[in-house]
Short mmCIF file of C-alpha atoms in Angstrom, two decimals:
data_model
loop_
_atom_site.label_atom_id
_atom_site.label_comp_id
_atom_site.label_asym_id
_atom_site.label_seq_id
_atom_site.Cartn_x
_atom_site.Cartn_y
_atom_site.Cartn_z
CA UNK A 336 -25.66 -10.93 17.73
CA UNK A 337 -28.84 -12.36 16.14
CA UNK A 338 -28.33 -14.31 13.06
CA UNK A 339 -30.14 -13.75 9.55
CA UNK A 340 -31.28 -16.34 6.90
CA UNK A 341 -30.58 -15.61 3.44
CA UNK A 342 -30.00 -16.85 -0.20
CA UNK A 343 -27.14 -15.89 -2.50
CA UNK A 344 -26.93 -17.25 -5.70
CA UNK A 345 -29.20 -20.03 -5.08
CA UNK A 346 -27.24 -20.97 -1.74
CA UNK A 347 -28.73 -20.62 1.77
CA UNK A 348 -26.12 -18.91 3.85
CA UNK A 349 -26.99 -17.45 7.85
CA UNK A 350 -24.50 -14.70 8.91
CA UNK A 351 -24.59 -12.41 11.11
CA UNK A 352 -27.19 -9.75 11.53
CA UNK A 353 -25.92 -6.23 10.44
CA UNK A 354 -23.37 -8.21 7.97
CA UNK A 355 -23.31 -6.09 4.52
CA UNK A 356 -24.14 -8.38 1.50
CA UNK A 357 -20.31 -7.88 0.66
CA UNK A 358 -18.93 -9.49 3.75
CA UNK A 359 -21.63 -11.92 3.57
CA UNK A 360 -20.33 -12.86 0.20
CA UNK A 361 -16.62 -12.67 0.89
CA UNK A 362 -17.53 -14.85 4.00
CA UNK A 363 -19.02 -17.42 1.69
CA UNK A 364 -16.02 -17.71 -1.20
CA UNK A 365 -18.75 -15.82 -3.26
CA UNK A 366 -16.87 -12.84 -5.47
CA UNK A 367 -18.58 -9.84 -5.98
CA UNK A 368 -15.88 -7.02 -7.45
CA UNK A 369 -15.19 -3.62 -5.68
CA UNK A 370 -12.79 -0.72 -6.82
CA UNK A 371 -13.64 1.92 -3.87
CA UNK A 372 -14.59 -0.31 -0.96
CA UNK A 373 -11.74 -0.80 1.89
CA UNK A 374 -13.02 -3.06 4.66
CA UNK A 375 -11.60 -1.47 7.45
CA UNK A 376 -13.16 2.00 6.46
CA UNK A 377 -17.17 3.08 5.83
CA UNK A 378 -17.92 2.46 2.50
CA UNK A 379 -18.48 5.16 0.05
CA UNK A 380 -20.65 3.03 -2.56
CA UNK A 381 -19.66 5.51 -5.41
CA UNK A 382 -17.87 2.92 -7.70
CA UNK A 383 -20.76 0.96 -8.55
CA UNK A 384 -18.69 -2.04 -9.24
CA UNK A 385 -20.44 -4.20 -5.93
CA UNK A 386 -24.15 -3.77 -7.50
CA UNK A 387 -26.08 -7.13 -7.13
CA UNK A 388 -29.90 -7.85 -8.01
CA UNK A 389 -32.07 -8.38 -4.78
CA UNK A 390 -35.42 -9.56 -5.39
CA UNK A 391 -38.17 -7.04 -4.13
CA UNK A 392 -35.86 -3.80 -5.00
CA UNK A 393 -36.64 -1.78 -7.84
CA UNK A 394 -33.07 -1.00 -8.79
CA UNK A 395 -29.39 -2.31 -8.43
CA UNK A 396 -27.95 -2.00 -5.15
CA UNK A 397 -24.18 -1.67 -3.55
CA UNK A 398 -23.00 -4.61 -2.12
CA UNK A 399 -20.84 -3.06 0.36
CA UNK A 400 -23.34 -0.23 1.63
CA UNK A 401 -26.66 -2.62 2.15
CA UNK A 402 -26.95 -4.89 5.32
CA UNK A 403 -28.64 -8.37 5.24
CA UNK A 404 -32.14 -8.87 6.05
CA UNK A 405 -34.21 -12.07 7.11
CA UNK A 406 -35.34 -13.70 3.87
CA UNK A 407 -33.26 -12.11 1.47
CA UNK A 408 -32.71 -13.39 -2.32
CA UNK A 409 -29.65 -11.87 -3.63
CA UNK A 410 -28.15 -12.39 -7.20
CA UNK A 411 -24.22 -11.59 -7.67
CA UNK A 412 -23.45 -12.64 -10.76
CA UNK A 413 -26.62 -12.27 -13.55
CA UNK A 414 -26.59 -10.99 -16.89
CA UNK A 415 -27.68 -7.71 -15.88
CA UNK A 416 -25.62 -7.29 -13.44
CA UNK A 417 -22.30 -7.75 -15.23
CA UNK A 418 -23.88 -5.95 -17.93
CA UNK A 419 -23.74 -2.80 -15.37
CA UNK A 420 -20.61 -3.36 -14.43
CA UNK A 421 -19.18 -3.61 -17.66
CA UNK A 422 -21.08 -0.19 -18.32
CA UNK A 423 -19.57 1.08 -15.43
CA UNK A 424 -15.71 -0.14 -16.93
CA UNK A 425 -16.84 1.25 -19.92
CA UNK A 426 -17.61 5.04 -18.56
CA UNK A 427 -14.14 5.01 -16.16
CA UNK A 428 -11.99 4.07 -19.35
CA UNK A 429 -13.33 6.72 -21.18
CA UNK A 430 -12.27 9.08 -18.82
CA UNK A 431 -8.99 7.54 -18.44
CA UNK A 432 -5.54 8.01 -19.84
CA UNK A 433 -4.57 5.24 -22.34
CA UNK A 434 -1.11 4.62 -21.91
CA UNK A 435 -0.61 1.28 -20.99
CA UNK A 436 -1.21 -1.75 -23.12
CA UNK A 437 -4.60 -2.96 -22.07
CA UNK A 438 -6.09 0.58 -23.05
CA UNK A 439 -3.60 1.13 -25.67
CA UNK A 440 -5.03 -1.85 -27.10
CA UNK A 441 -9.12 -1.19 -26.71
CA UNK A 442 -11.29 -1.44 -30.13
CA UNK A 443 -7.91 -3.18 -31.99
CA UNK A 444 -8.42 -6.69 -30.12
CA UNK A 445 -9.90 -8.59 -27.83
CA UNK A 446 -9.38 -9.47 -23.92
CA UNK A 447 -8.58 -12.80 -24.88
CA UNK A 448 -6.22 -12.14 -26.59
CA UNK A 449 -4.29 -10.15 -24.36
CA UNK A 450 -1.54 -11.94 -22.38
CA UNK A 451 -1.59 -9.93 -18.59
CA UNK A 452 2.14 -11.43 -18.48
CA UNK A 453 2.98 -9.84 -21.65
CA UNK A 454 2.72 -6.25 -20.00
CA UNK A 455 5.23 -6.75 -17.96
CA UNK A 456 7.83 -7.86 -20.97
CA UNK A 457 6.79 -4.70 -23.24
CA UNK A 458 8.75 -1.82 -23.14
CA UNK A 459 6.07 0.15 -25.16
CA UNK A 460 3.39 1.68 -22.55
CA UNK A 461 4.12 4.37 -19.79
CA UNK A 462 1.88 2.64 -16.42
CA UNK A 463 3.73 1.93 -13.56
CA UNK A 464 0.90 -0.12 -12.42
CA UNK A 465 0.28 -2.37 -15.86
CA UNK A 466 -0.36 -5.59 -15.26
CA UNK A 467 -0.89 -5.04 -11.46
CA UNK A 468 -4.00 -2.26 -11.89
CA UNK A 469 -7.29 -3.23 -10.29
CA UNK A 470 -8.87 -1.80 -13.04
CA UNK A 471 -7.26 -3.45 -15.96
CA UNK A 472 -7.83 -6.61 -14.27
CA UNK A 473 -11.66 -5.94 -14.21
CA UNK A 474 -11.81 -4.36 -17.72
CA UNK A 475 -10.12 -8.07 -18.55
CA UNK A 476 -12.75 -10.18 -16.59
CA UNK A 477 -15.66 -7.83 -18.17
CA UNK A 478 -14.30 -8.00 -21.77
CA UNK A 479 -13.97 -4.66 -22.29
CA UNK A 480 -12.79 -4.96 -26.14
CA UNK A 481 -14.52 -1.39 -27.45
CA UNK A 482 -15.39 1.53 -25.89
CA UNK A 483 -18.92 3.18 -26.73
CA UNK A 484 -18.39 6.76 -25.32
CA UNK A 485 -15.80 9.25 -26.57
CA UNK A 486 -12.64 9.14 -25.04
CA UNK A 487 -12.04 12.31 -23.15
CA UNK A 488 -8.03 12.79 -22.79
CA UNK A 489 -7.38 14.63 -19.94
CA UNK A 490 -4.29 16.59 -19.64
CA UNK A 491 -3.63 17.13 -15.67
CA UNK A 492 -0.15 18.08 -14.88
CA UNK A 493 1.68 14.94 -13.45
CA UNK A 494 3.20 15.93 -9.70
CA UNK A 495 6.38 14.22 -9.56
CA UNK A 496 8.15 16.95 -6.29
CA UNK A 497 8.46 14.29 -4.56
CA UNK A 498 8.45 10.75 -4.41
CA UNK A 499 5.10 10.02 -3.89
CA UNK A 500 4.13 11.23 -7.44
CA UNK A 501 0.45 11.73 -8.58
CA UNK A 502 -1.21 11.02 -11.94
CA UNK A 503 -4.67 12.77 -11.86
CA UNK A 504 -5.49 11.52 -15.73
CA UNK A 505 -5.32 7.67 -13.69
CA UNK A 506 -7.97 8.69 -11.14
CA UNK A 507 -10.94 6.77 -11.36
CA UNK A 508 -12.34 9.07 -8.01
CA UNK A 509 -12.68 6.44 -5.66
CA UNK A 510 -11.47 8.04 -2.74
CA UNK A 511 -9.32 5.67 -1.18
CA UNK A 512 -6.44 7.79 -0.80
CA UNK A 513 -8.28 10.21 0.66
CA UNK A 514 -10.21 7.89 3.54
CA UNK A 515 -7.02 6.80 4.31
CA UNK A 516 -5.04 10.34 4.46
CA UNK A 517 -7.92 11.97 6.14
CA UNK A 518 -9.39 9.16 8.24
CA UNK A 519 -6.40 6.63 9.50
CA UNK A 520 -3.84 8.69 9.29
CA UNK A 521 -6.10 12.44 9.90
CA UNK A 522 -3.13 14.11 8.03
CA UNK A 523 -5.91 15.51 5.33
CA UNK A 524 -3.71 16.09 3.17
CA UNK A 525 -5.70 14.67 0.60
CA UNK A 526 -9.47 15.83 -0.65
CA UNK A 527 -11.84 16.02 -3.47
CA UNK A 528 -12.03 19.40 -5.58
CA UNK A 529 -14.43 19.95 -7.80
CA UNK A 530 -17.79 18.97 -9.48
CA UNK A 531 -18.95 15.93 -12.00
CA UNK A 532 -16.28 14.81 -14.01
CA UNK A 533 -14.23 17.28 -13.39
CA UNK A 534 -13.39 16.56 -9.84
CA UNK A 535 -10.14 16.42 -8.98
CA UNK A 536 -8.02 14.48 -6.00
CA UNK A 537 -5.01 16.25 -4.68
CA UNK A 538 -3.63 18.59 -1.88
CA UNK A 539 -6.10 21.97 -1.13
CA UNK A 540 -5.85 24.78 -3.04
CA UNK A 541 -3.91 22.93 -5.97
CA UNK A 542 -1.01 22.81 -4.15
CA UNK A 543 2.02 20.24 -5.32
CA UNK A 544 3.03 16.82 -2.83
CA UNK A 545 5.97 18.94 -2.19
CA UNK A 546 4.19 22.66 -1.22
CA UNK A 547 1.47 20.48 0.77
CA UNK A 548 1.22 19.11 4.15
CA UNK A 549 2.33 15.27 2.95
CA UNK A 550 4.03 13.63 5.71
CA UNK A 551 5.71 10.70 3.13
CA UNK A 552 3.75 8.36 4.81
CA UNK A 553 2.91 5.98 1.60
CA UNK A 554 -0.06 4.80 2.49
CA UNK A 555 -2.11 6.30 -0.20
CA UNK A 556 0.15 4.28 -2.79
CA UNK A 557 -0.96 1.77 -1.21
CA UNK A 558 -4.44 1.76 -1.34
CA UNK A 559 -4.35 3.45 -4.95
CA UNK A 560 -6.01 0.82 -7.63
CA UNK A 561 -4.59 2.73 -10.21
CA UNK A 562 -1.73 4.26 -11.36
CA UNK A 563 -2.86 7.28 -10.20
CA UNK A 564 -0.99 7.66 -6.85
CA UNK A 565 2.59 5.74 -6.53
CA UNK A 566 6.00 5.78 -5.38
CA UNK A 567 8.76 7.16 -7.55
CA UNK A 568 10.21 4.08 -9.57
CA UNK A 569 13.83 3.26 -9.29
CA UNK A 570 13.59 -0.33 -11.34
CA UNK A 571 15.70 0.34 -14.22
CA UNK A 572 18.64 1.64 -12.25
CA UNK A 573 18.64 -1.10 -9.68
CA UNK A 574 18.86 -3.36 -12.79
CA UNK A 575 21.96 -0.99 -14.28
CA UNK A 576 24.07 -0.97 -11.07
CA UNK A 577 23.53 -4.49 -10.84
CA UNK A 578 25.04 -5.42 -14.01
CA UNK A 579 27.20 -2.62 -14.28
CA UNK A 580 31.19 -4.24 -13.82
CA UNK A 581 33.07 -2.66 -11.04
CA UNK A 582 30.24 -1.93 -8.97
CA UNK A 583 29.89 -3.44 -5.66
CA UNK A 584 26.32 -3.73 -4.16
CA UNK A 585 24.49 -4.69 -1.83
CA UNK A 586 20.85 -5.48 -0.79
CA UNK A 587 19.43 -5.75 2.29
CA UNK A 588 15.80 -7.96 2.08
CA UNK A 589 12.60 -7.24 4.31
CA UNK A 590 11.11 -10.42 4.51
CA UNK A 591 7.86 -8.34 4.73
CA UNK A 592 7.50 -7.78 1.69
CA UNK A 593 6.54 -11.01 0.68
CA UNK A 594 2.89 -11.38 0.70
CA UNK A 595 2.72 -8.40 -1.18
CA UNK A 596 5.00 -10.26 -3.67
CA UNK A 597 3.08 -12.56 -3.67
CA UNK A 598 -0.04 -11.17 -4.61
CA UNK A 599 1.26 -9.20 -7.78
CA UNK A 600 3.00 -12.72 -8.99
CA UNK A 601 -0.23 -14.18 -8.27
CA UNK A 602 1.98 -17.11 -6.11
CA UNK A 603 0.20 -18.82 -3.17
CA UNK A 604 0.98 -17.20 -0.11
CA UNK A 605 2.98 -18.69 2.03
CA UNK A 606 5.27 -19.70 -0.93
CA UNK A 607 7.83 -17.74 -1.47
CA UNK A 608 11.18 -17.44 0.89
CA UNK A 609 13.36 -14.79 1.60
CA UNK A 610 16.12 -17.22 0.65
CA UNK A 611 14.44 -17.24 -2.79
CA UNK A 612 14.14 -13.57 -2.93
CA UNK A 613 17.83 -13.31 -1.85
CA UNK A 614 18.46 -16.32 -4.83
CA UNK A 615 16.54 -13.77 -7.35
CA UNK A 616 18.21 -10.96 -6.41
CA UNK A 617 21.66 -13.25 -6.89
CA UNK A 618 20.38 -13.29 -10.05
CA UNK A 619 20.11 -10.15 -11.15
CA UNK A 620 23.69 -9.23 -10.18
CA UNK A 621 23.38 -8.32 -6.55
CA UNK A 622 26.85 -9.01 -5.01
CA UNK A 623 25.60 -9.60 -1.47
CA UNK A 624 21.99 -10.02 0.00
CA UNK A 625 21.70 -8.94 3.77
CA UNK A 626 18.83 -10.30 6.29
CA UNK A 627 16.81 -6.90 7.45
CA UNK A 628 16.55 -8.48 10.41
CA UNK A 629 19.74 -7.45 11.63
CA UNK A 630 19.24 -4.21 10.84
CA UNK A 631 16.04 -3.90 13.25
CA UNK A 632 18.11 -5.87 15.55
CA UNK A 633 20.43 -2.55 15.51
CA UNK A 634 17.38 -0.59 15.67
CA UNK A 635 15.99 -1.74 18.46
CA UNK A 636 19.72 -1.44 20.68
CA UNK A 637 19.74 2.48 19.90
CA UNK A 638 15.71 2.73 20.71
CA UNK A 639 16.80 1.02 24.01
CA UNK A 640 19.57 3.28 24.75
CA UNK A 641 17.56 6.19 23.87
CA UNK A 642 14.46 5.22 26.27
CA UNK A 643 17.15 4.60 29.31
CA UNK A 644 18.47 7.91 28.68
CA UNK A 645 15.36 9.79 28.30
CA UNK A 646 13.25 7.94 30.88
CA UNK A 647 16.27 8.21 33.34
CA UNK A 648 15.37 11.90 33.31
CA UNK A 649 11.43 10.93 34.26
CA UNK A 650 10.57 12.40 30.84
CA UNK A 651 7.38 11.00 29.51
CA UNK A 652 8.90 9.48 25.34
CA UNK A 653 7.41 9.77 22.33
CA UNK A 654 9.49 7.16 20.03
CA UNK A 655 9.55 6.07 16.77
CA UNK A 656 11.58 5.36 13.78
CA UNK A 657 8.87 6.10 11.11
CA UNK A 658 10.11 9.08 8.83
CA UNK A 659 6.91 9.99 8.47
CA UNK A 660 6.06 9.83 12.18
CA UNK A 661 8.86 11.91 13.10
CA UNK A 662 7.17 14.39 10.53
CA UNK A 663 4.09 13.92 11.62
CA UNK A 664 5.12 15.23 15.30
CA UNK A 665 7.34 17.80 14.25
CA UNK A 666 4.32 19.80 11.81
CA UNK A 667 1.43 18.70 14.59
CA UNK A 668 2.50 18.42 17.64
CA UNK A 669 5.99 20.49 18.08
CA UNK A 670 5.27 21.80 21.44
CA UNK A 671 6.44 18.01 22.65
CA UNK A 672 9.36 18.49 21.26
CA UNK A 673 11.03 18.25 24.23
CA UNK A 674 8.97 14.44 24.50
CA UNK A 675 10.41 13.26 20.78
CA UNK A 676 13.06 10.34 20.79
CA UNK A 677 13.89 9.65 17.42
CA UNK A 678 15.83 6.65 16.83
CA UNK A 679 17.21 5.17 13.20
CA UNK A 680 14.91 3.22 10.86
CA UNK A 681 16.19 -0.32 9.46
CA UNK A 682 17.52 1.21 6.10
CA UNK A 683 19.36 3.83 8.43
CA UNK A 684 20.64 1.27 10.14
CA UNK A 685 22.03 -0.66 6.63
CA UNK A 686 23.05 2.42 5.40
CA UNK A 687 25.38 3.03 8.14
CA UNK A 688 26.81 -0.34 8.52
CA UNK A 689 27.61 -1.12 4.54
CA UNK A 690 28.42 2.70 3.80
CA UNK A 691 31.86 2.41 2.28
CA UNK A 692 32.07 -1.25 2.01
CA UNK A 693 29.52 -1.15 -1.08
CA UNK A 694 29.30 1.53 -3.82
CA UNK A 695 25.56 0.94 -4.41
CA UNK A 696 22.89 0.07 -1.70
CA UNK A 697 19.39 -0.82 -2.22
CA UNK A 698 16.70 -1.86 0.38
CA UNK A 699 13.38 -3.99 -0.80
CA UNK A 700 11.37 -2.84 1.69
CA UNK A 701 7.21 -2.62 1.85
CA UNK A 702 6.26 0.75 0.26
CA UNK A 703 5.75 3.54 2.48
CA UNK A 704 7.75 5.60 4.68
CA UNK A 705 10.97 3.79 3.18
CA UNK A 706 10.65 5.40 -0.13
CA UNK A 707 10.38 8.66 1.13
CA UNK A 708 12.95 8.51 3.78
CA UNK A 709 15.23 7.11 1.04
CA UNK A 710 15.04 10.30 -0.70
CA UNK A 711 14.89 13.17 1.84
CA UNK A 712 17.88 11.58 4.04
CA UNK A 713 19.63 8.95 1.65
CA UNK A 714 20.68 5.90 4.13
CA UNK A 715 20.55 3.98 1.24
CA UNK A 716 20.70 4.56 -3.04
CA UNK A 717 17.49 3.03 -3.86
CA UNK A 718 14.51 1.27 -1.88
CA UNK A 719 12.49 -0.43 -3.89
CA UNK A 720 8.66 -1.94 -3.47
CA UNK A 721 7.84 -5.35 -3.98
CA UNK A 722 5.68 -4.12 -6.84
CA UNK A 723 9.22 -3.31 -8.40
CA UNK A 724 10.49 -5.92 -7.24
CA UNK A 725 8.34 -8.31 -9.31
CA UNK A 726 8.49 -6.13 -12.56
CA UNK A 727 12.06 -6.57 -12.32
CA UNK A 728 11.44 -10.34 -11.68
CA UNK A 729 9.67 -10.34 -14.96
CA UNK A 730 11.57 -8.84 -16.81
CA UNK A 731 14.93 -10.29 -16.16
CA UNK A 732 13.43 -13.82 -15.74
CA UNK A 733 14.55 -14.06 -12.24
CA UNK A 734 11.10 -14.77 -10.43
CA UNK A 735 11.30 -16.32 -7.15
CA UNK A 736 12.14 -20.52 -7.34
CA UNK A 737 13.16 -23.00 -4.65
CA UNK A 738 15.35 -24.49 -7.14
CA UNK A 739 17.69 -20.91 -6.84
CA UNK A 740 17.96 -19.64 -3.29
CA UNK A 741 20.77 -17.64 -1.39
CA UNK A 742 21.86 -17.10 2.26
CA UNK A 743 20.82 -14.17 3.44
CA UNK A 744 24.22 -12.41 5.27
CA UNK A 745 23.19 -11.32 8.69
CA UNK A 746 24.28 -7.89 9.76
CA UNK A 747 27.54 -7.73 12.61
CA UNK A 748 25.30 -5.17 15.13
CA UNK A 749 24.68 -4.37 18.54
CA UNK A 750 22.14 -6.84 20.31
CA UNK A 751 19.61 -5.27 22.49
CA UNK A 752 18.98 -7.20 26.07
CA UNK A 753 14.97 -7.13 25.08
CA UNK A 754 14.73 -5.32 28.64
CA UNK A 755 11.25 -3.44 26.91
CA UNK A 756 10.00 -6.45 25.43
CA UNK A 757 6.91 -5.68 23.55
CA UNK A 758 7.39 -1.95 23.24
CA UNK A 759 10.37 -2.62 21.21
CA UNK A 760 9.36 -5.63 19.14
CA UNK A 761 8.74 -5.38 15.46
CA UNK A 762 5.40 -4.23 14.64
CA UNK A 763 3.29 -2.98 11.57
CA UNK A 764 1.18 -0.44 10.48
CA UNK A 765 -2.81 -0.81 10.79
CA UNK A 766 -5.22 0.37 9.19
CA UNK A 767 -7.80 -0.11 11.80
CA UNK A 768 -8.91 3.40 12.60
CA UNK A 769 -11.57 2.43 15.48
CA UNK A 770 -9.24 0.38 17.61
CA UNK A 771 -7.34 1.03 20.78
CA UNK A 772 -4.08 1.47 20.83
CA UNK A 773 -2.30 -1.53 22.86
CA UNK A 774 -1.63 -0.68 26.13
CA UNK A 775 0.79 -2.84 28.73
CA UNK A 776 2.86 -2.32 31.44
CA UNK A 777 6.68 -3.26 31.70
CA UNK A 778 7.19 -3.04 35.39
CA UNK A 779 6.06 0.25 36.47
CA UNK A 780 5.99 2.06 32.94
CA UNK A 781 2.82 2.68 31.49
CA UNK A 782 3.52 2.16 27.75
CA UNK A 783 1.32 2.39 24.27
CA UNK A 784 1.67 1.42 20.77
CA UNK A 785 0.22 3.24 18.22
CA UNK A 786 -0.09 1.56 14.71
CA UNK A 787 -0.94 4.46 12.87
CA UNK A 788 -0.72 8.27 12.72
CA UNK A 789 -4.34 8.65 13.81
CA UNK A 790 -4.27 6.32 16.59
CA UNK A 791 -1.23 8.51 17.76
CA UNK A 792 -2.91 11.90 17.38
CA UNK A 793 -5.55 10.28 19.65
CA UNK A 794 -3.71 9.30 22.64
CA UNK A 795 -1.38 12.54 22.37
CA UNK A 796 -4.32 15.04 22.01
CA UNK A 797 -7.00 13.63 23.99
CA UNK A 798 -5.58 10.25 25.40
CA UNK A 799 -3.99 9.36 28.79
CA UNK A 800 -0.75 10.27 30.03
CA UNK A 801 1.58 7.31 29.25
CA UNK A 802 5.50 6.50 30.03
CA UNK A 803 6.72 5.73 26.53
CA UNK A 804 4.52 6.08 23.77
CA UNK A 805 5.44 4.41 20.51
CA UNK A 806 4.28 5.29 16.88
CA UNK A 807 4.49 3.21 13.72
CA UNK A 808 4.11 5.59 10.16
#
């Protein structure tokens, strides 16, 4: 691909022809701030939080929606620009709810003289995502002190039937849930009701999480910027049971949760342990801290019993562990039934081994299909997300440190003989929509993995016939 010539903010850069001015900038360690824009999806340029100043256009334009041309001047960071995107803060807040401490606060102080680490420490506000929300953080960097509009206080019902709760008065209507219900995962459970400022996000027809077609997939939580879509906090009783005399418990670490962790604690990446997470967790009052590692270990023996079995009877396999792939299959597909191989997830796989030899069991897991499998099936008392994780790091002072680690205790399980290699391996979720599932063979199987629900709904409605098929939630 041809290359283009261009200046941002008085630096001559060449990318890539067909390169957005976002990616151009990101490319470049240049910031430019987004609120609706996911890289691996189209963007919707409906936040208006990209616009930059190009010379030669009459009017703002989004970052993430216009491509680079030959000879372009672009300005990211001018007066007028972050006067619009202030404007923009402005006009979201005021259609907000105020219940955490940065809008609590608006019009009685300034930015300045908020403390972000304070919000985690207070006890006062009612956001689950305080301190961690994409849009505090730019209402911060804008110094958004006042607002100049009326506040309108909206008064949607919260939907808390399950444990992917949703908080319309928190949506700022950027979509992202729904892209990534609809267009990753095509369970469309998700969509836009509505006109103006009254449009709504939620299941059709008003339905609740629990009456809808939700799969408990999690991945809306995770792309949420607000508190407006997140998983069902269990932070204050994992603190109780851990101090609580008498009570044994017991924690079993995923070590990816960490660059999540990360993130939130603002921490390089790359610097935080699992031995430190196992040390924090010591801290709190966690009797014993267990490697997850064994528990995948024991996931991936029964998956390899399972495929013998099945493939023994030259039955094409449809396997997972993902609650919500198993979900999935079972609402869209069930005439494959006789295909499915369901096999137990890591936190099954805890659950079952420290049943009866702990009174309380908790899993710190990414969020996702963990939370909700947690509370349909109950392998384990609570999992918790590494948002949680650091708010209960904060707040108990127990944030991770090299100086205070712990062993993580491996799990006593059954060892698989890695006889399906990479089908088997341990392997995450994507969000990449356009690419190909990986195919391989492993002698004469013809095998697939799928890294997300739509990449599955591909191969099984319209894709080749395969041997084993794997899915990841």
């Amino acid at each position: 691909m041809a290359n283009v010539n261009i200046i941002m903010d008085g630096r001559s850069l060449t990318v890539p022809a067909g390169t957005s001015v976002l990616e151009a900038a990101r490319e470049n360690g240049i910031r430019i701030p987004t609120l609706c824009f996911l890289k691996e999806l189209d963007p919707r340029a409906s936040c208006r939080m990209c616009v930059v100043e190009i010379e030669g256009a009459r009017t703002f334009q989004h970052a993430c929606a216009t491509k680079v041309r030959e000879g372009m001047v672009v300005h990211t960071d001018t007066e007028a620009v972050r006067e619009s995107r202030k404007l923009t803060l402005e006009l979201l807040l005021s259609n907000h709810a105020v219940d955490c401490h940065h809008c609590l606060r608006i019009g009685s102080s300034r930015c300045d003289d908020l403390d972000p680490k304070f919000c985690e420490m207070c006890f006062f506000c009612d956001c689950v995502k305080d301190g961690f929300c994409e849009l505090q953080a730019l209402a911060r960097e804008y110094k958004v002190d006042v607002l100049p509009f009326a506040q309108k206080h909206n008064t949607h019902p919260i939907d808390d039937t399950t444990v992917i709760v949703r908080n319309p008065n928190k949506c700022i209507k950027c979509k992202r849930c729904v892209d990534v219900c609809g267009k990753v995962q095509t369970v469309h459970n998700l969509a836009a009701s509505g006109r103006s400022c009254e449009v709504t996000i939620g299941p059709a027809f008003g339905r609740s999480m629990a009456e809808s077609g939700c799969v408990g997939c999690g991945r809306c939580v995770e792309v949420c910027p607000t508190g407006a879509i997140y998983a069902m906090e269990h932070k204050d009783e994992l603190v109780y049971y851990a101090h609580r005399d008498g009570v044994k418990t017991a924690a079993m670490v995923d070590a990816a949760v960490i660059p999540e962790l990360e993130r939130v604690l603002k921490l390089k990446p790359g610097s935080v342990t699992p031995e430190e997470i196992a040390g924090s967790l010591k801290k709190i009052g966690i009797d014993e801290v267990y490697d997850a590692a064994g528990a995948e270990q024991a996931a991936e023996a029964e998956a390899e019993a399972l495929l013998a079995e099945r493939l023994a009877k030259g039955h094409g396999v449809i396997l997972t562990n993902s609650f919500a792939a198993k979900a999935f299959l079972e609402k869209h597909f069930p005439e494959r039934k006789e295909s499915f191989a369901f096999y137990g997830s890591a936190i099954a796989q805890f659950g079952a081994a420290l049943r009866g030899r702990a009174d309380k069991l908790f899993a710190v897991t990414p969020v996702g299909n963990d939370a909700s499998e947690t509370e349909k099936t109950h392998p384990v008392d609570i999992t918790v997300n590494p948002r949680e994780l650091a708010r209960i790091m904060i707040r108990t002072g127990s944030e991770p440190n090299p100086k205070r680690t712990a062993e993580l205790k491996p799990l006593s399980v059954p060892q698989s003989s890695g006889k399906y290699g990479k089908l088997l391996e341990k392997a995450s979720w994507s969000m990449d929509r356009d690419g190909m599932p990986e195919r391989f063979l492993i002698g004469e199987l013809k095998c697939v993995i799928c890294r997300n629900l739509g990449q599955a709904r591909a191969v099984l409605e319209f894709g080749e016939r395969f041997d084993a098929v794997r899915m990841i939630g």
